[in-house]
């Protein structure tokens, strides 16, 4: 074993600093929250005593106390969100209107670049394909599986198997599937897919090099990861359908097919929408899979990956920021749709 | 019962054995054998890729590179050599993942604790403290969930590297962090990015606590901090677990944030960064890639399998983080 534990010491030290900081910050905040109200309580007591001694009317309970409390409870969150999310997001919008090294305003030129450059258009089309395919297929598989294993024996185990990929990193998943797609010129194949192709009399292929097939093969990885999420949420929705509706339908003698389309589907519609929307947003931001599998080469790049390339590899922070803003713009309508649905659901 | 939810009550079996959920009924009426077959096929397709990777990671190098992992059934040869090499090997090509493993740990632990603590404080205030503009603050935090983290990366990195100057006055100096100090940047970034979802999720749980309980405590003269510590915290442990697992998986599996804020150095790069690098530069070194991938998978898998119940509860309480 050639691993020197001493090399790791600075890291553990740093981790310890982090934990100490955590204890100090959170502990300090809680302590402060205990001290402040105690001080207020003492002051109020003193006021009450003074009032009863002098015979003056009792002071009214001060209202702003609640507000002060809330401020302390919310302080770290609001501070971090402002520094880490709000201000940077606004700056990104501004950066997207500037040139590569942020020295000059260029108006909407970066956005023009998104739609005129051939490689960029390819990126946009790829992203569109991802967003159209992943949510539909992943939800489809999730739904079919949820229905099939509902009340089956070993339901819990069966669900765990599909759910498991959710615990695996996108990087790990990409390596798992790269191995499935692996190619060897002649002799034995080591990739499962090529082995299947060969055993059925076909020629082995370099799957990840062939556009546009490679984009679809990367999409498979995302579907493989996300179907479990769809399955779990939909399965819970199915189990929540009230028994008496089902009973009534059965008395009316509906067929299983009708039961599925007229009872199950309408009942789980809200859950379906939540799943689709969540998957759409996750898919828009997909980065790790593309980067690990092909690094965006061979016409497989997507917006999030290209954003990283432009901003952090090519030093084009203007174009990178424009891509980030574009991503944001794409997410907005999806979210508005979801919020509207949630509201309808609550009113209905 | 691992993935089932509390709502199953509606779907318990009748005495005559017919399932009362629609899906159960559909499944039963569908030719049951076809249903079973299809579900087995799906389950196998979902499991085989991981299984193949696992089997491969235990095979000797020559074997992995020349024959498919399925030949291990007819010609079983297993070794821990790949793991030995990828974790502790000295050569630069080996991956030296043991160090990255420590990095992953050092990045993940504070990145889970900080947002957890801050978010449950905030969620409590938004749910149970009356103050003006409460709803607006909640809506604002909720809405921040839709800001893709890509929107924050470039300026946040600049914030760390150059600090903040307003009108020529340095409000905040550059952090100037080197080597393992960069962990602090990653903690900060992960904490910020996690907060909107964390507040949303925990708010879902905390606001559902019975109001009578809070009222009674208030009448007894308990202050908000006291209620928070003695009543709310113990009651929402399952929710804390749910978010903790989310955040753990999210941070441990993250590539983008680590790539940008930790960099690729030995002192800071977590497993995901190192693995993505290996996949790019040593795509044919399958003995290392398979073992390395499994090293990165094993901890989240353990966490996931042992705490699945909480994870599912969290999933169903809100949406998931995208």
XYZ file of C-alpha atoms in Angstrom, chain A residues 1-4 7-8 10-12 14-15 17-19 21-22 25-26 29-30 33-34 37 61 63 65-67 69-70 73-74 76-78 80-81 83-89 91-93 95 102 141 144-153 155-172 175-180 182 184 188-192 195 223-225 227-229 232-233 236 238-243 246-247 250 254-256 259-260 263-264 274 278 281-282 285 287-288 291-292 304 307-308 311-312 317 321 324-325 327-328 331-332 335 338-339, chain B residues 1-5 7-8 10-14 18-27 29-30 35 38-39 42-43 45-50 52-53 56 64-70 84 87-88 90 98-100 102-103 105-106 109-110 113-114 117-119 121-122 124-126 129-131 137 141-142 144-159 180-181 183-184 187-188 191-193 195-196 199 218 223-226 228-229 249 253-256 259-260 266-267 272 275-276 279 283 286 289-290 293 296-297 300-301 304-305 308 311-312 315-316 318-320 322:
284
model
C 0.000 0.000 0.000
C 1.660 3.190 -1.164
C -0.717 5.664 0.267
C 0.650 8.245 2.618
C -0.473 13.842 2.784
C -4.125 14.043 3.630
C -4.098 19.451 5.532
C -7.433 18.388 4.042
C -8.687 17.023 7.321
C -9.428 22.236 6.535
C -12.481 20.066 7.094
C -11.895 24.406 10.281
C -15.122 24.107 8.317
C -16.809 22.231 11.128
C -16.886 27.536 11.606
C -20.199 25.739 11.398
C -21.837 30.407 13.208
C -24.881 28.296 13.998
C -26.706 32.576 16.053
C -28.785 30.415 18.366
C -31.350 34.462 19.526
C -31.588 33.407 23.142
C -35.285 37.910 23.695
C -46.668 44.852 23.816
C -45.059 44.687 17.774
C -40.192 42.183 18.118
C -41.442 39.490 15.810
C -39.873 41.252 12.870
C -36.664 37.717 15.329
C -37.562 36.857 11.810
C -33.634 33.636 11.638
C -33.505 34.663 8.006
C -27.775 33.869 6.896
C -30.111 32.640 4.182
C -30.901 36.075 2.796
C -25.991 34.036 1.159
C -28.728 34.125 -1.451
C -24.194 37.219 -2.503
C -24.285 33.823 -4.091
C -27.285 33.899 -6.384
C -29.120 37.180 -6.870
C -26.227 39.550 -7.475
C -24.282 37.054 -9.606
C -27.374 36.344 -11.706
C -24.191 40.406 -13.215
C -24.426 37.475 -15.604
C -27.187 39.253 -17.475
C -21.914 40.225 -18.756
C -15.934 42.103 -20.236
C -41.029 4.076 -18.424
C -45.429 1.669 -17.029
C -43.200 0.249 -14.353
C -45.181 1.814 -11.516
C -48.379 0.246 -12.861
C -46.752 -3.112 -13.527
C -45.209 -3.632 -10.119
C -48.032 -2.073 -8.105
C -49.084 -4.644 -5.508
C -46.857 -7.226 -7.098
C -44.781 -9.487 -4.929
C -42.686 -4.558 -5.116
C -40.163 -2.827 -2.847
C -37.176 -4.649 -4.318
C -38.425 -4.164 -7.864
C -38.781 -0.443 -7.288
C -35.361 -0.153 -5.692
C -33.724 -1.622 -8.785
C -35.110 1.111 -11.034
C -34.598 3.792 -8.425
C -30.970 2.930 -7.759
C -29.386 4.896 -10.639
C -30.598 8.080 -8.943
C -27.904 7.580 -6.311
C -25.179 7.269 -8.930
C -23.416 10.394 -10.111
C -23.912 11.463 -13.709
C -20.188 10.920 -14.123
C -20.441 7.396 -12.739
C -18.772 5.620 -17.327
C -21.188 2.740 -16.788
C -22.775 3.409 -20.162
C -19.528 4.187 -21.950
C -18.628 0.666 -21.002
C -21.880 -0.609 -22.500
C -17.423 0.310 -25.751
C -13.214 -3.004 -30.150
C -14.196 -10.170 -28.824
C -16.291 -7.145 -28.023
C -16.160 -5.891 -24.458
C -19.135 -3.554 -24.741
C -22.512 -5.162 -24.209
C -21.721 -7.828 -28.384
C -33.475 8.360 -19.083
C -31.827 5.510 -17.230
C -31.072 7.826 -14.315
C -36.977 6.971 -14.772
C -36.691 5.953 -11.128
C -37.701 9.400 -9.975
C -41.516 6.762 -7.356
C -43.632 9.908 -7.631
C -47.246 7.283 -4.818
C -51.425 5.897 -7.998
C -51.604 4.570 -4.470
C -53.312 7.773 -3.358
C -56.280 7.332 -5.705
C -59.295 6.899 -3.408
C -60.571 3.346 -3.210
C -62.131 2.579 -8.150
C -64.936 0.632 -6.534
C -65.681 -1.499 -11.048
C -65.243 -0.798 -16.893
C -62.436 -2.707 -18.557
C -58.877 -2.421 -17.229
C -59.917 2.040 -15.929
C -56.393 3.112 -16.794
C -59.544 6.739 -13.730
C -55.803 6.330 -13.262
C -44.800 17.760 -11.784
C -39.003 18.624 -13.086
C -35.713 21.523 -16.089
C -33.141 18.912 -15.070
C -29.224 21.832 -17.361
C -23.841 18.924 -18.298
C -21.989 16.040 -16.675
C -18.816 16.263 -20.712
C -17.827 12.842 -19.414
C -25.019 23.773 -20.349
C -21.747 27.448 -21.507
C -18.941 25.876 -19.507
C -16.958 30.832 -20.140
C -14.291 28.698 -18.499
C -17.494 35.130 -20.646
C -23.161 34.320 -19.987
C -26.628 30.900 -19.214
C -29.241 33.625 -19.640
C -30.996 28.659 -20.351
C -32.771 30.747 -17.729
C -36.709 27.483 -17.834
C -39.134 30.329 -17.056
C -41.962 26.914 -14.323
C -46.115 24.353 -13.317
C -47.112 27.127 -10.937
C -41.367 -1.847 2.615
C -38.816 0.588 1.381
C -40.265 2.818 -1.272
C -43.940 2.739 -0.414
C -45.474 5.851 1.021
C -50.715 6.806 1.623
C -50.757 3.088 0.993
C -56.034 3.283 0.498
C -54.426 0.482 -1.403
C -54.374 -2.389 1.047
C -55.739 -5.645 -0.220
C -59.306 -6.647 0.330
C -58.227 -8.316 -5.109
C -56.059 -5.250 -5.072
C -57.965 -2.029 -4.609
C -55.628 0.367 -6.342
C -56.415 1.078 -9.972
C -52.960 0.137 -11.041
C -53.095 -3.107 -9.142
C -56.385 -3.885 -10.803
C -55.136 -2.970 -14.252
C -52.100 -5.100 -13.699
C -56.551 -7.868 -15.431
C -53.772 -7.387 -17.925
C -47.068 -7.822 -16.909
C -42.354 -6.820 -18.992
C -41.492 -5.612 -15.525
C -37.274 -3.460 -17.537
C -35.686 -4.303 -14.204
C -32.226 -3.625 -18.487
C -31.924 -1.111 -15.645
C -29.639 -3.271 -13.550
C -27.321 -4.891 -16.083
C -25.140 -1.881 -16.919
C -24.188 -1.326 -13.279
C -21.477 -5.312 -15.697
C -19.360 -2.460 -14.415
C -15.524 -5.834 -14.625
C -11.232 -6.753 -19.096
C -9.477 -5.481 -22.173
C -9.875 -8.588 -24.273
C -13.129 -10.262 -23.304
C -16.591 -9.108 -22.301
C -17.484 -9.106 -18.610
C -20.044 -11.840 -19.204
C -5.550 -1.264 -5.215
C -6.940 4.049 -5.001
C -3.361 3.883 -3.861
C 1.751 6.011 -7.094
C -7.860 7.669 -2.259
C -6.871 11.336 -2.042
C -9.864 12.395 -4.122
C -10.893 12.368 1.068
C -11.526 15.524 -0.973
C -15.649 13.871 1.996
C -14.142 17.228 2.947
C -19.792 17.263 4.942
C -19.820 21.066 5.451
C -24.448 20.950 7.267
C -24.450 24.659 6.396
C -28.897 24.682 9.474
C -29.557 27.964 7.681
C -32.533 26.646 5.757
C -33.920 28.506 10.637
C -35.294 30.403 7.644
C -39.184 28.235 10.674
C -39.280 32.032 10.475
C -41.275 31.906 7.242
C -43.119 34.058 12.869
C -45.519 36.804 11.959
C -43.855 39.731 10.273
C -39.867 36.830 1.186
C -36.794 32.500 -2.091
C -39.070 29.950 -3.730
C -34.896 31.601 -6.846
C -35.146 27.864 -7.398
C -35.595 28.483 -11.078
C -32.331 30.357 -11.483
C -30.018 27.800 -13.074
C -26.745 27.765 -11.206
C -25.025 28.445 -14.517
C -26.337 31.977 -14.085
C -24.153 32.509 -11.022
C -20.911 30.785 -11.902
C -18.872 33.441 -13.697
C -19.547 36.332 -11.278
C -19.235 34.133 -8.200
C -15.828 32.924 -9.296
C -14.849 36.546 -9.853
C -16.156 37.380 -6.389
C -7.085 22.791 0.136
C -8.292 26.211 1.272
C -12.737 23.813 -0.103
C -14.173 26.947 1.502
C -18.761 24.994 0.577
C -19.886 28.538 0.007
C -24.560 26.326 0.340
C -25.849 29.244 -1.721
C -27.105 27.029 -4.543
C -30.705 27.197 -0.070
C -33.786 27.947 -2.208
C -35.981 26.384 2.402
C -46.292 30.609 23.237
C -39.768 32.351 22.870
C -39.263 31.592 19.201
C -35.710 30.302 19.645
C -36.916 28.045 22.418
C -37.472 26.197 17.473
C -34.958 24.232 19.494
C -26.112 12.896 -3.029
C -22.209 13.535 -7.283
C -21.704 17.087 -8.474
C -19.228 17.801 -11.229
C -19.869 21.351 -12.389
C -14.833 21.743 -11.506
C -15.136 25.492 -11.264
C -4.746 16.852 -6.189
C -5.489 18.818 -3.043
C -16.216 13.133 -9.916
C -13.113 10.365 -12.892
C -14.361 12.650 -15.638
C -12.729 9.044 -18.799
C -10.932 6.143 -21.949
C -11.128 0.076 -18.397
C -12.319 3.392 -15.005
C -14.534 0.566 -13.800
C -16.447 4.507 -10.990
C -17.314 6.866 -6.415
C -20.620 5.011 -6.420
C -23.905 7.242 -2.137
C -25.232 3.751 -2.720
C -29.216 5.720 -0.451
C -30.060 2.131 0.379
C -34.177 5.375 1.085
C -35.213 10.180 0.494
C -38.556 9.144 -0.963
C -39.084 13.535 -3.126
C -42.790 13.448 -2.475
C -41.725 18.795 -3.095
C -40.122 18.366 -6.385
C -36.499 17.527 -6.847
C -32.666 19.981 -11.058
